[in-house]
Coordinates of C-alpha atoms in Angstrom, one line a residue:
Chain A
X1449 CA 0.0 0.0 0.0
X1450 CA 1.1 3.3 -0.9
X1451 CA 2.6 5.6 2.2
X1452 CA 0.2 8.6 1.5
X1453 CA -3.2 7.8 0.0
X1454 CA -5.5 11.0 -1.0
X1455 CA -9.2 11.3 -1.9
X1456 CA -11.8 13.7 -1.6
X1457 CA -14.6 13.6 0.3
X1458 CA -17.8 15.3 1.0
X1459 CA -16.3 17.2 4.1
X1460 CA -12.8 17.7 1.9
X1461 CA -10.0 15.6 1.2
X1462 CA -9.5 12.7 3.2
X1463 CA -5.3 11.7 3.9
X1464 CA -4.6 7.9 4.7
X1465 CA -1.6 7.3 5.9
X1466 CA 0.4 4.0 6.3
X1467 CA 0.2 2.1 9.5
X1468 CA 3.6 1.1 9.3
X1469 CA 6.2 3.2 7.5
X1470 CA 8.6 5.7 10.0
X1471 CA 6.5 8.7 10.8
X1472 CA 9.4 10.9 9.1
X1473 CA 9.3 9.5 6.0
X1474 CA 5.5 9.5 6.1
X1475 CA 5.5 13.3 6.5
X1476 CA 8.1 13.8 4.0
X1477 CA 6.0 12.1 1.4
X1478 CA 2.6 14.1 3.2
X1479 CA 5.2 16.9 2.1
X1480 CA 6.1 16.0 -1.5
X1481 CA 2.4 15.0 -2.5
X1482 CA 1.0 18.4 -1.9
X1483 CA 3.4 20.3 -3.0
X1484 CA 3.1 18.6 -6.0
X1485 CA -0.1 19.5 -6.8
X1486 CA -0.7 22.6 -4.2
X1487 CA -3.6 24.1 -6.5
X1488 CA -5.5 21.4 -5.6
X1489 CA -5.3 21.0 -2.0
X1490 CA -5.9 24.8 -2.0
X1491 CA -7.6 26.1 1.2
X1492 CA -8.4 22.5 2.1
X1493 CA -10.0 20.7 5.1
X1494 CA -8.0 17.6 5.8
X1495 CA -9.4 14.2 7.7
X1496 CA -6.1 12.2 8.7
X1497 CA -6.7 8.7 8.5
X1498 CA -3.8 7.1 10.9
X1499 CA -5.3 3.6 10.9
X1500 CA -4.0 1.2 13.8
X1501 CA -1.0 3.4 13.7
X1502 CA -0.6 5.0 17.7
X1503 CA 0.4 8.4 17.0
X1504 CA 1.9 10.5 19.8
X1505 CA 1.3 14.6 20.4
X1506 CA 4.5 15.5 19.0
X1507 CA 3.9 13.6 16.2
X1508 CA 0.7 14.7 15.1
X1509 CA 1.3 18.3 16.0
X1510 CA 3.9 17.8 13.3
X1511 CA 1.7 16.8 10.8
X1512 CA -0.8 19.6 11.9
X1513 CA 2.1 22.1 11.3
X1514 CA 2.7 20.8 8.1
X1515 CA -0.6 21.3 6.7
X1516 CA -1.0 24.7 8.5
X1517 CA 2.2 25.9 6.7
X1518 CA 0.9 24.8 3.0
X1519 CA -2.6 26.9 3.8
X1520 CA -4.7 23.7 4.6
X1521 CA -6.5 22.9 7.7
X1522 CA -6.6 19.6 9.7
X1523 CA -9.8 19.1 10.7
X1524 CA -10.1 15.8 12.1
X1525 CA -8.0 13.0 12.8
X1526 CA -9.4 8.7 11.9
X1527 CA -8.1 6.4 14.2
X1528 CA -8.4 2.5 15.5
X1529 CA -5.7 3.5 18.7
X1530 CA -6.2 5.4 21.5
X1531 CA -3.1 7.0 21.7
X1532 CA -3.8 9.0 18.9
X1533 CA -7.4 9.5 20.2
X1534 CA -5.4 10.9 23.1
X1535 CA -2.8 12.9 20.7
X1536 CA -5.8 14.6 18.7
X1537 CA -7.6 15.6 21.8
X1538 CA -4.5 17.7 23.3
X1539 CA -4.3 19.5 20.5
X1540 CA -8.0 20.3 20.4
X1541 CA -8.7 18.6 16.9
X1542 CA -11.8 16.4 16.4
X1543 CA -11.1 12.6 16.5
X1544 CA -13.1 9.5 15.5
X1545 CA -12.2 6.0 16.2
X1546 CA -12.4 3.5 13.5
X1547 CA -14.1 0.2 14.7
X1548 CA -10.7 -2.1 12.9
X1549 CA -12.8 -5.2 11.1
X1550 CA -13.8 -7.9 12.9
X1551 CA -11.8 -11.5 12.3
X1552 CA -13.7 -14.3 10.6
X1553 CA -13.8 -17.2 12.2
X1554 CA -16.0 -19.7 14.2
X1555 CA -18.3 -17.9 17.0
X1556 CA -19.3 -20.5 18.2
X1557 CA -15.9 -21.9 20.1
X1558 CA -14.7 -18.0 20.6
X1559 CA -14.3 -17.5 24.3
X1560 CA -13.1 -13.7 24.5
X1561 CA -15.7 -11.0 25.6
X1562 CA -16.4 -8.6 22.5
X1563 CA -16.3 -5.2 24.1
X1564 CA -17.9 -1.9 22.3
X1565 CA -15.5 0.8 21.5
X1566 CA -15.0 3.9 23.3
X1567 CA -12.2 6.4 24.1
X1568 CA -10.1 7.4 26.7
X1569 CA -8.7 10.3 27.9
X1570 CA -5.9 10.6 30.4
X1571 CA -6.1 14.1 31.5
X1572 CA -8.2 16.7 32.8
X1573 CA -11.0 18.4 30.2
X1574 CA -10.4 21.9 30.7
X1575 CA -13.3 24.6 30.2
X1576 CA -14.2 25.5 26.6
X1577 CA -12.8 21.7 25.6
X1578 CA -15.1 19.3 24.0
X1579 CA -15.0 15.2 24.2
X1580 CA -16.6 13.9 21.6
X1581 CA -17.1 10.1 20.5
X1582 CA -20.1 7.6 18.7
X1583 CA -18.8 5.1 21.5
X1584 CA -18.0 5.4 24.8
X1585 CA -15.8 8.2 27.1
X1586 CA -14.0 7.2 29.7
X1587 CA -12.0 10.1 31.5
X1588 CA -8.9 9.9 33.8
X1589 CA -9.2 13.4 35.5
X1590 CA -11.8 15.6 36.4
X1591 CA -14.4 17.5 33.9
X1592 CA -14.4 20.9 34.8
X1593 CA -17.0 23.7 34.5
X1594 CA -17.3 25.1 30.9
X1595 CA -15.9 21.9 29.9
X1596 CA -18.2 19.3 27.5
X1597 CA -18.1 15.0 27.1
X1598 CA -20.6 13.9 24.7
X1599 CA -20.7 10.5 24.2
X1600 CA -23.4 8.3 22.0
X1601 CA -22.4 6.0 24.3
X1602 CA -22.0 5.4 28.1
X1603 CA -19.8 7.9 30.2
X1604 CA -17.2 6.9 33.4
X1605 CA -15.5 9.7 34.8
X1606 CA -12.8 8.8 36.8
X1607 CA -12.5 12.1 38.8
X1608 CA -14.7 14.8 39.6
X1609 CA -17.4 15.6 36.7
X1610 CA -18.5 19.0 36.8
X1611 CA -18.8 20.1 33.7
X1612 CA -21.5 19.3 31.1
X1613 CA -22.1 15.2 30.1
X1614 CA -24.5 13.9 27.5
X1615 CA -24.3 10.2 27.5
X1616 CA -26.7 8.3 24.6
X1617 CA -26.2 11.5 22.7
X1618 CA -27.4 9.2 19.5
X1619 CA -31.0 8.4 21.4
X1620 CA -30.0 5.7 23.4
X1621 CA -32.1 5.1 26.8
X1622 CA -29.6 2.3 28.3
X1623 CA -26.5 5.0 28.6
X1624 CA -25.3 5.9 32.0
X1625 CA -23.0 8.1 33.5
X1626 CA -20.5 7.3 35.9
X1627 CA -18.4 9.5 38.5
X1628 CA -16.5 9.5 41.8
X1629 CA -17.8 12.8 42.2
X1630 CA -21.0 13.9 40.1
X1631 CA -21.2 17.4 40.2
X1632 CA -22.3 18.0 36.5
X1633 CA -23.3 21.5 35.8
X1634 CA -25.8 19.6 33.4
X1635 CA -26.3 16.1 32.4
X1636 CA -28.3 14.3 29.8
X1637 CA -29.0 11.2 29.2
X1638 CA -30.4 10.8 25.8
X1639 CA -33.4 13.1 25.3
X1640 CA -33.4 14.0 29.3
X1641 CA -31.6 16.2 31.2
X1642 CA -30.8 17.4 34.8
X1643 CA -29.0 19.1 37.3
X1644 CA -27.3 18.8 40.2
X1645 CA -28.6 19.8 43.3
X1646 CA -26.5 23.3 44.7
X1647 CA -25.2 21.4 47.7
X1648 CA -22.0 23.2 48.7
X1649 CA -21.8 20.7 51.5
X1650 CA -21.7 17.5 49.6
X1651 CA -19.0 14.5 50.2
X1652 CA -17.6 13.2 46.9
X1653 CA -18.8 9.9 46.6
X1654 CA -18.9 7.6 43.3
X1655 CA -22.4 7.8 41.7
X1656 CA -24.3 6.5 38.6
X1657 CA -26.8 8.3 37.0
X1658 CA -29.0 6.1 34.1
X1659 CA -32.5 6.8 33.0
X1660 CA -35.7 4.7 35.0
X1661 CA -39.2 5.5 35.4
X1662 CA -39.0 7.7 32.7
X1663 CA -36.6 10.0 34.7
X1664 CA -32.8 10.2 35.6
X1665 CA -32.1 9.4 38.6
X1666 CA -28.7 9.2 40.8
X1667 CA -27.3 6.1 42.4
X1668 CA -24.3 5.2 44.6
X1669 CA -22.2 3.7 42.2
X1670 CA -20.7 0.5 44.0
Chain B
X11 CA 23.4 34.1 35.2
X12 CA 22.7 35.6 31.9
X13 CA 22.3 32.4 29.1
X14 CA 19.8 34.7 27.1
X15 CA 16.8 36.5 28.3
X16 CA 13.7 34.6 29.3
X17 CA 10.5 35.6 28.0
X18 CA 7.4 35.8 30.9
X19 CA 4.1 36.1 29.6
X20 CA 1.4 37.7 32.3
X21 CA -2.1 36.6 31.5
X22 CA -5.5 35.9 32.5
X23 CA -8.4 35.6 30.1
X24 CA -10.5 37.6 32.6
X25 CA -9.7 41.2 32.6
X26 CA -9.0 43.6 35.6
X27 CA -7.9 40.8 37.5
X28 CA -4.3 42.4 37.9
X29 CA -2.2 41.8 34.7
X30 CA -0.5 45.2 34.6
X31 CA -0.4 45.6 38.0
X32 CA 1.4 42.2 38.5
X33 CA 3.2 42.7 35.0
X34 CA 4.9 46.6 36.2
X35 CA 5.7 45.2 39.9
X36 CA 7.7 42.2 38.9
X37 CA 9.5 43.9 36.7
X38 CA 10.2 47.0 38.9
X39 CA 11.0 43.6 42.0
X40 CA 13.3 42.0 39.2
X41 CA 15.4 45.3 38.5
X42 CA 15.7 45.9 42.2
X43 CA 17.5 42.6 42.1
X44 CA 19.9 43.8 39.5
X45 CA 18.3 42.0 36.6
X46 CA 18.1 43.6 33.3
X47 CA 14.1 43.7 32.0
X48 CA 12.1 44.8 29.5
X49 CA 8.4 45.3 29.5
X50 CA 6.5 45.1 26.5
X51 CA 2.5 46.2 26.7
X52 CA 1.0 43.7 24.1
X53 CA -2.6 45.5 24.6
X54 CA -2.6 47.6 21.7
X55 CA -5.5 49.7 21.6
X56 CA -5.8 50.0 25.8
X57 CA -2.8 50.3 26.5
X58 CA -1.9 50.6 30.4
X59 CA 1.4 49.8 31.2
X60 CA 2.7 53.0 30.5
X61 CA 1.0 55.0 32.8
X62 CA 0.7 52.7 36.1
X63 CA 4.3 53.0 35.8
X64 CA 4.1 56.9 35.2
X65 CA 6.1 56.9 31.9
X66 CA 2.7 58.1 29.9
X67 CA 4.6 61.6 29.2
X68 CA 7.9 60.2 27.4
X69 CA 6.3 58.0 24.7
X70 CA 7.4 58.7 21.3
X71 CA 7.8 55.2 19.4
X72 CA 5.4 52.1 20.4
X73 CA 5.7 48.4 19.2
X74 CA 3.6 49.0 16.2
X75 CA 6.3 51.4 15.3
X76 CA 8.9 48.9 15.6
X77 CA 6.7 45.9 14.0
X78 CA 6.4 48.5 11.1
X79 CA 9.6 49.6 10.7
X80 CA 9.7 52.7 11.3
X81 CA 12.1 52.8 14.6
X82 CA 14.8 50.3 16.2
X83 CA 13.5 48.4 18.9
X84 CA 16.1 50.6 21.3
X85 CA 14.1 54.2 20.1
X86 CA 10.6 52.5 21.7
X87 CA 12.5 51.8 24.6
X88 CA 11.9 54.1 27.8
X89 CA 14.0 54.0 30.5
X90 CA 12.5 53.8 34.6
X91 CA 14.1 56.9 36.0
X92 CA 15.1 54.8 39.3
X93 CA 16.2 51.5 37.6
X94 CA 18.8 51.9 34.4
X95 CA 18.2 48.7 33.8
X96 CA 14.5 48.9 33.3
X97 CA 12.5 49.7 30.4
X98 CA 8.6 49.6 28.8
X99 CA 8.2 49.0 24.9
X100 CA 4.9 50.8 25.3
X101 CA 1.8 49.8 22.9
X102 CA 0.3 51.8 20.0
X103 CA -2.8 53.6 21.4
X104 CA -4.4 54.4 18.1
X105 CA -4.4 50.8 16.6
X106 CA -6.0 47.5 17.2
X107 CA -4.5 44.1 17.9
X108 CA -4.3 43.2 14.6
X109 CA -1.2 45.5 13.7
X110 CA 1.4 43.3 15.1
X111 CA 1.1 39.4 14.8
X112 CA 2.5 36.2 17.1
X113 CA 5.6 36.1 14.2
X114 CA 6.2 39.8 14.6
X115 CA 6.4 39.4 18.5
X116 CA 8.8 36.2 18.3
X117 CA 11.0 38.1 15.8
X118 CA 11.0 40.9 18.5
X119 CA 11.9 39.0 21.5
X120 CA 14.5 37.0 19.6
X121 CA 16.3 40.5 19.1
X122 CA 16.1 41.5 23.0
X123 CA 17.1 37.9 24.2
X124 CA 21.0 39.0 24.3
X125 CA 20.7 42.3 25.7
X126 CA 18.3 41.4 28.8
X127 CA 17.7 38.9 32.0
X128 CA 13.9 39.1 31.7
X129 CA 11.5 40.5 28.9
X130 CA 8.1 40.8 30.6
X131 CA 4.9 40.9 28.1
X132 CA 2.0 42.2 29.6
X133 CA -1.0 40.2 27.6
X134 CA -4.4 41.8 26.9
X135 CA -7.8 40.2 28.6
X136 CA -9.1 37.7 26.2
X137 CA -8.4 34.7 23.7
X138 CA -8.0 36.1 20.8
X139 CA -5.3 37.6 18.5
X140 CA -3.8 39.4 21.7
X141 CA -3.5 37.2 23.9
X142 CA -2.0 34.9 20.7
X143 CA 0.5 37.5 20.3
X144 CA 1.3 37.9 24.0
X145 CA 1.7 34.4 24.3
X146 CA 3.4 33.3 20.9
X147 CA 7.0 34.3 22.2
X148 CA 6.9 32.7 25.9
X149 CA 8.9 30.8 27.9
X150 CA 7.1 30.6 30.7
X151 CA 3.6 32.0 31.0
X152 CA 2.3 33.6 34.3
X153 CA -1.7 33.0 34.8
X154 CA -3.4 36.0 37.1
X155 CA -6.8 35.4 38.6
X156 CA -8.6 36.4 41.1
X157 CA -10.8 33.9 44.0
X158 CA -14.1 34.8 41.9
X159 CA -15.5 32.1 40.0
X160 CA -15.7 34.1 36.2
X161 CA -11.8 34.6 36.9
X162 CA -11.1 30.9 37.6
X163 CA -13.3 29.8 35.0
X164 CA -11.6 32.1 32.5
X165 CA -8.1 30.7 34.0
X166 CA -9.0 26.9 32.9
X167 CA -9.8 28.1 29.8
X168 CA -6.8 29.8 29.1
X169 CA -4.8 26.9 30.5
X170 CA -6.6 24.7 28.5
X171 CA -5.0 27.0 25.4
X172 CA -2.0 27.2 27.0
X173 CA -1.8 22.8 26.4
X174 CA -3.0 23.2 23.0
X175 CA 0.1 26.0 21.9
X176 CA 2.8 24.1 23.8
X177 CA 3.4 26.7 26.4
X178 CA 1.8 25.0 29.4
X179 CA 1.2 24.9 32.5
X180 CA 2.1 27.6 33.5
X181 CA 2.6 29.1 37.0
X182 CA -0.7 30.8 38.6
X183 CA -0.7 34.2 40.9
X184 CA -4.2 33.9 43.0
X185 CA -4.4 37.9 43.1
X186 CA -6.6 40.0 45.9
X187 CA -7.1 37.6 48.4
X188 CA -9.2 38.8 51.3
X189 CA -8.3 37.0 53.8
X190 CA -11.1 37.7 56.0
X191 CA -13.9 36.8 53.6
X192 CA -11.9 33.8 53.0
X193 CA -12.5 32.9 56.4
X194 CA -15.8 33.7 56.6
X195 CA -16.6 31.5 53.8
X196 CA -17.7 34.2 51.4
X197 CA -14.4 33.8 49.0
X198 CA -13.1 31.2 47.1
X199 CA -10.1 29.5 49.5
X200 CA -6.3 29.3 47.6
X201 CA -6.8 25.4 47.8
X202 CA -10.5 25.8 46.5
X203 CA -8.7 27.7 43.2
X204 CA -5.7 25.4 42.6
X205 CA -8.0 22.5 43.3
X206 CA -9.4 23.5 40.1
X207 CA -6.9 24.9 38.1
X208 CA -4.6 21.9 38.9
X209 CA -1.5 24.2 38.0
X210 CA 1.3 25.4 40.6
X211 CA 0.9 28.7 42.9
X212 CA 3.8 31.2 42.3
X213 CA 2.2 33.7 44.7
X214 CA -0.4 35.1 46.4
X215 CA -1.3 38.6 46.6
X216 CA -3.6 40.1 49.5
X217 CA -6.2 42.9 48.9
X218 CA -4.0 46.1 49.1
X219 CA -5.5 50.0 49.3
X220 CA -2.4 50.9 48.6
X221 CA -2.3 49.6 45.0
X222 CA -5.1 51.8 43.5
X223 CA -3.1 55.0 44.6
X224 CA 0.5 53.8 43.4
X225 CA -1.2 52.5 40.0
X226 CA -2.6 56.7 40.0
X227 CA 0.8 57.9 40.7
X228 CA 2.9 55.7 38.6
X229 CA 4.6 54.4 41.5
X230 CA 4.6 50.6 41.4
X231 CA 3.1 49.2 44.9
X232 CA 6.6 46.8 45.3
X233 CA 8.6 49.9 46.4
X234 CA 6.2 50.7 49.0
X235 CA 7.6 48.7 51.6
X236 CA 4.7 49.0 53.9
X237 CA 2.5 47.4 51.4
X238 CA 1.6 43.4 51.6
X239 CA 0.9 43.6 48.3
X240 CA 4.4 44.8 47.4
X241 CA 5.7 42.5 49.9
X242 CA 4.1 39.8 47.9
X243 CA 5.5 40.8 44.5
X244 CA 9.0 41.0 45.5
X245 CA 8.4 37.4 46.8
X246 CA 7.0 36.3 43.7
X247 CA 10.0 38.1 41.8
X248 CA 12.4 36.0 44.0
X249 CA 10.5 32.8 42.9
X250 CA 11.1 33.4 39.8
X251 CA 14.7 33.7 40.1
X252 CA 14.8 30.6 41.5
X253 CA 14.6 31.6 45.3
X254 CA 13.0 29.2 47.8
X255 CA 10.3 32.0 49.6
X256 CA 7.7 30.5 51.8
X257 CA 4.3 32.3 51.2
X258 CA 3.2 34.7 53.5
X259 CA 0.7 34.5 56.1
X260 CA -2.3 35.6 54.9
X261 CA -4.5 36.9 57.8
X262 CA -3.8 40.2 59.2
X263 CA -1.8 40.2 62.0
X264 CA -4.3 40.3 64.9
X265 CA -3.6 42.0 68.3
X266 CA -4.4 39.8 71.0
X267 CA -8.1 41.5 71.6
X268 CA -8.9 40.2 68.1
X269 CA -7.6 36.8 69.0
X270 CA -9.5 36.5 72.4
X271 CA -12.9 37.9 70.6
X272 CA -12.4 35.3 68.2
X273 CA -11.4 32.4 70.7
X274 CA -14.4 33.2 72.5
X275 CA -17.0 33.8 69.4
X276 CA -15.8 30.4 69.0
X277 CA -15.5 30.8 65.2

């Protein structure tokens, strides 16, 4: 497979990039292939497609740099690892993870779990940050105020959440939330939202919150 | 000590928090110690620097004038009357923000590096092409806020910029602190700030009366040495110099009537 692989798409042109070639020579030949033909990427919105490949900050504030300097914008970044889920976060850039295709083989003797997909974030979500995935979020650090995690999935924050969560962003009832300290400024769950109670008092304690009896309610999360 | 200048960006987001206040006592604290600063006011448009520091009358060239070409760097350059080693690159008055760009401050400060210890940029409020230009040229960036929770929600948000440019954390000064409202509950605590902010203290500066009158006479507050205020800049100044200070105590020294009433209010 080629190093660089280009096509355009209905949001712009959409990079692919191989999995396995040293990131230098990958941006070299990023490089070469636009200028190249630099009328055509113009003004562009670029999506990054990384593949399994676990790109690191430095690495894709490189490419991002690269781009910026030939007038072209990366948008957002197409990912199977979380690293780079992580990478593209830090530097504020949207991020979708690729489900990679499942193996075929015989289901009936397979004895490992199939999980669902979600991503991870190891740091705090500062104010005027948003999360966003179509699977789960899980969080290590807090959310804080003016800060937003918006998940079609289920949402575990492991740290304080007090910024503003939607879990089952997509429609879907069954998401929860998780936190050792629920604080949100708002949550939703789906098409319901609520608040948290103004209790400057509180003790942080872990907590779900999940939609029954048509409501969301708050549970000690055990 | 000299291996080339460092560049100290003072920020906020939030405005009148105490950027050119903080900003013009450092650099008058860092010049007492013999260091060799520059300040540069990087809010063209309001500019303020200039007069807290009561040089207002002797501007001739601003950085737009340099950024433009039409002066040297040293022709901006105004020198403190008690500190030869100290001196303000004022900003342009008549323009906007958009005269002078992050490229054209990097370029700047890469010319100053040799000459100077410390060259002090004094951000505008906000996060836009400012506080870009402010911060573009940074080696370190100083975060001011106040114990109010608009000022600590702007901070996060300016540290969460500060990650995305490569120029964090960042050091935090938690600036008029009433102690006694602390106490009473009615303020935001140090811990309750940096519990948030997650970034580390460099100082905290009480509430000061003093500082509203030195800002009118152009007389920074750190050479008043019966000022807490000043007393915590010049402490901040030694921090960044790489001095070990403890932080000050932050309630008023009470006389020992205070203390009683208090032991027996039982607060």
């Amino acid at each position: 497979m080629q190093t660089v692989a280009i096509k355009g798409g209905k949001d712009g042109l959409h990079i692919s990039l191989s999995e396995t070639e040293e990131w230098q020579g990958v941006m070299a030949d990023l490089a070469s292939r636009i200028d190249q033909q630099s009328s055509f990427f113009a003004g562009a919105r670029i999506t990054l497609d990384v593949g399994s490949r676990p790109v690191r900050k430095d690495e894709l504030g490189s490419a991002k740099a690269l781009l910026e300097r030939r007038g072209l914008t990366l948008y957002a970044v197409l990912t199977e690892s979380n690293t780079t889920i992580d990478a593209a976060s830090a530097l504020d850039l949207r991020a979708n993870l690729i489900t990679p295709p499942q193996p075929e083989g015989n289901h009936a003797s397979a004895p490992e779990e199939d999980g669902t997909y979600g991503v991870m974030i190891r740091r705090t979500v500062r104010s005027g940050r948003t999360v966003r995935s179509q699977g789960h979020i899980v969080i290590f650090g807090d959310v804080n105020p003016g800060a937003e995690v918006i998940a079609n999935g289920d949402v575990i924050v492991w740290g304080r959440l007090r910024g503003n969560v939607h879990a089952g962003a997509n429609g879907d009832e069954s998401a929860f939330v998780c936190a050792l300290d629920m604080i949100p400024t708002q949550l939703r769950i789906a098409g319901y939202i609520s608040i948290s109670p103004q209790d400057k008092r509180h003790k942080p304690k872990p907590e779900m919150a999940l939609i029954r009896d048509d409501r969301i309610i708050v549970e000690a999360w055990h | 000590m000299s291996v080339g200048g460092k560049v100290i960006t003072v920020t906020s987001g939030k405005g009148g928090v105490g950027k050119t206040t903080t900003t013009s006592n450092l650099s008058v604290a860092l010049a007492r110690n013999n260091q060799k600063v520059v300040m540069i006011d990087a809010d063209i448009g309001l500019r303020n620097l200039d007069i807290v520091m009561g040089l207002e009358n002797r501007i001739v060239f601003d950085l737009v004038d340099i950024v433009e070409g039409r002066c040297k760097p040293r022709q901006a350059m105004i020198r403190h009357k008690l500190f030869p080693e100290l001196y303000l690159i004022p900003a342009a008055q008549t323009r906007d923000k958009t005269a002078v760009s992050p490229a054209d401050m990097i370029q700047l400060t890469d010319m100053l590096r040799d000459d100077f210890d410390y060259i002090m940029i004094d951000s505008p409020a906000g996060i836009e092409r400012g506080f870009r230009n402010a911060v573009a040229p940074a080696d370190e960036v100083l975060i001011v806020t106040n114990p109010e929770v608009s000022a600590v929600r702007d901070a996060d948000r300016v540290i969460g910029l500060l990650e995305t440019e490569n120029k964090a954390p960042g050091r935090l000064i938690l600036n008029r602190v009433n102690p006694e409202m602390v106490r009473r509950g009615e303020m935001l605590s140090p811990d309750d700030v940096t519990d948030l902010l997650a970034i580390q203290l460099i100082g905290i500066v009480p509430e000061d009366e003093n500082v509203v009158p030195s800002s009118n006479s152009g007389i920074p507050v750190t050479l008043n040495e019966n000022s807490r205020a000043g007393l915590a800049y010049r402490n901040i100044a030694r921090r960044l110099m790489g001095e070990k200070v403890p932080f000050m105590q932050l309630s008023e020294s009470a006389g020992l009537f205070k203390r009683l009433t208090r032991l027996f209010s039982g607060k």
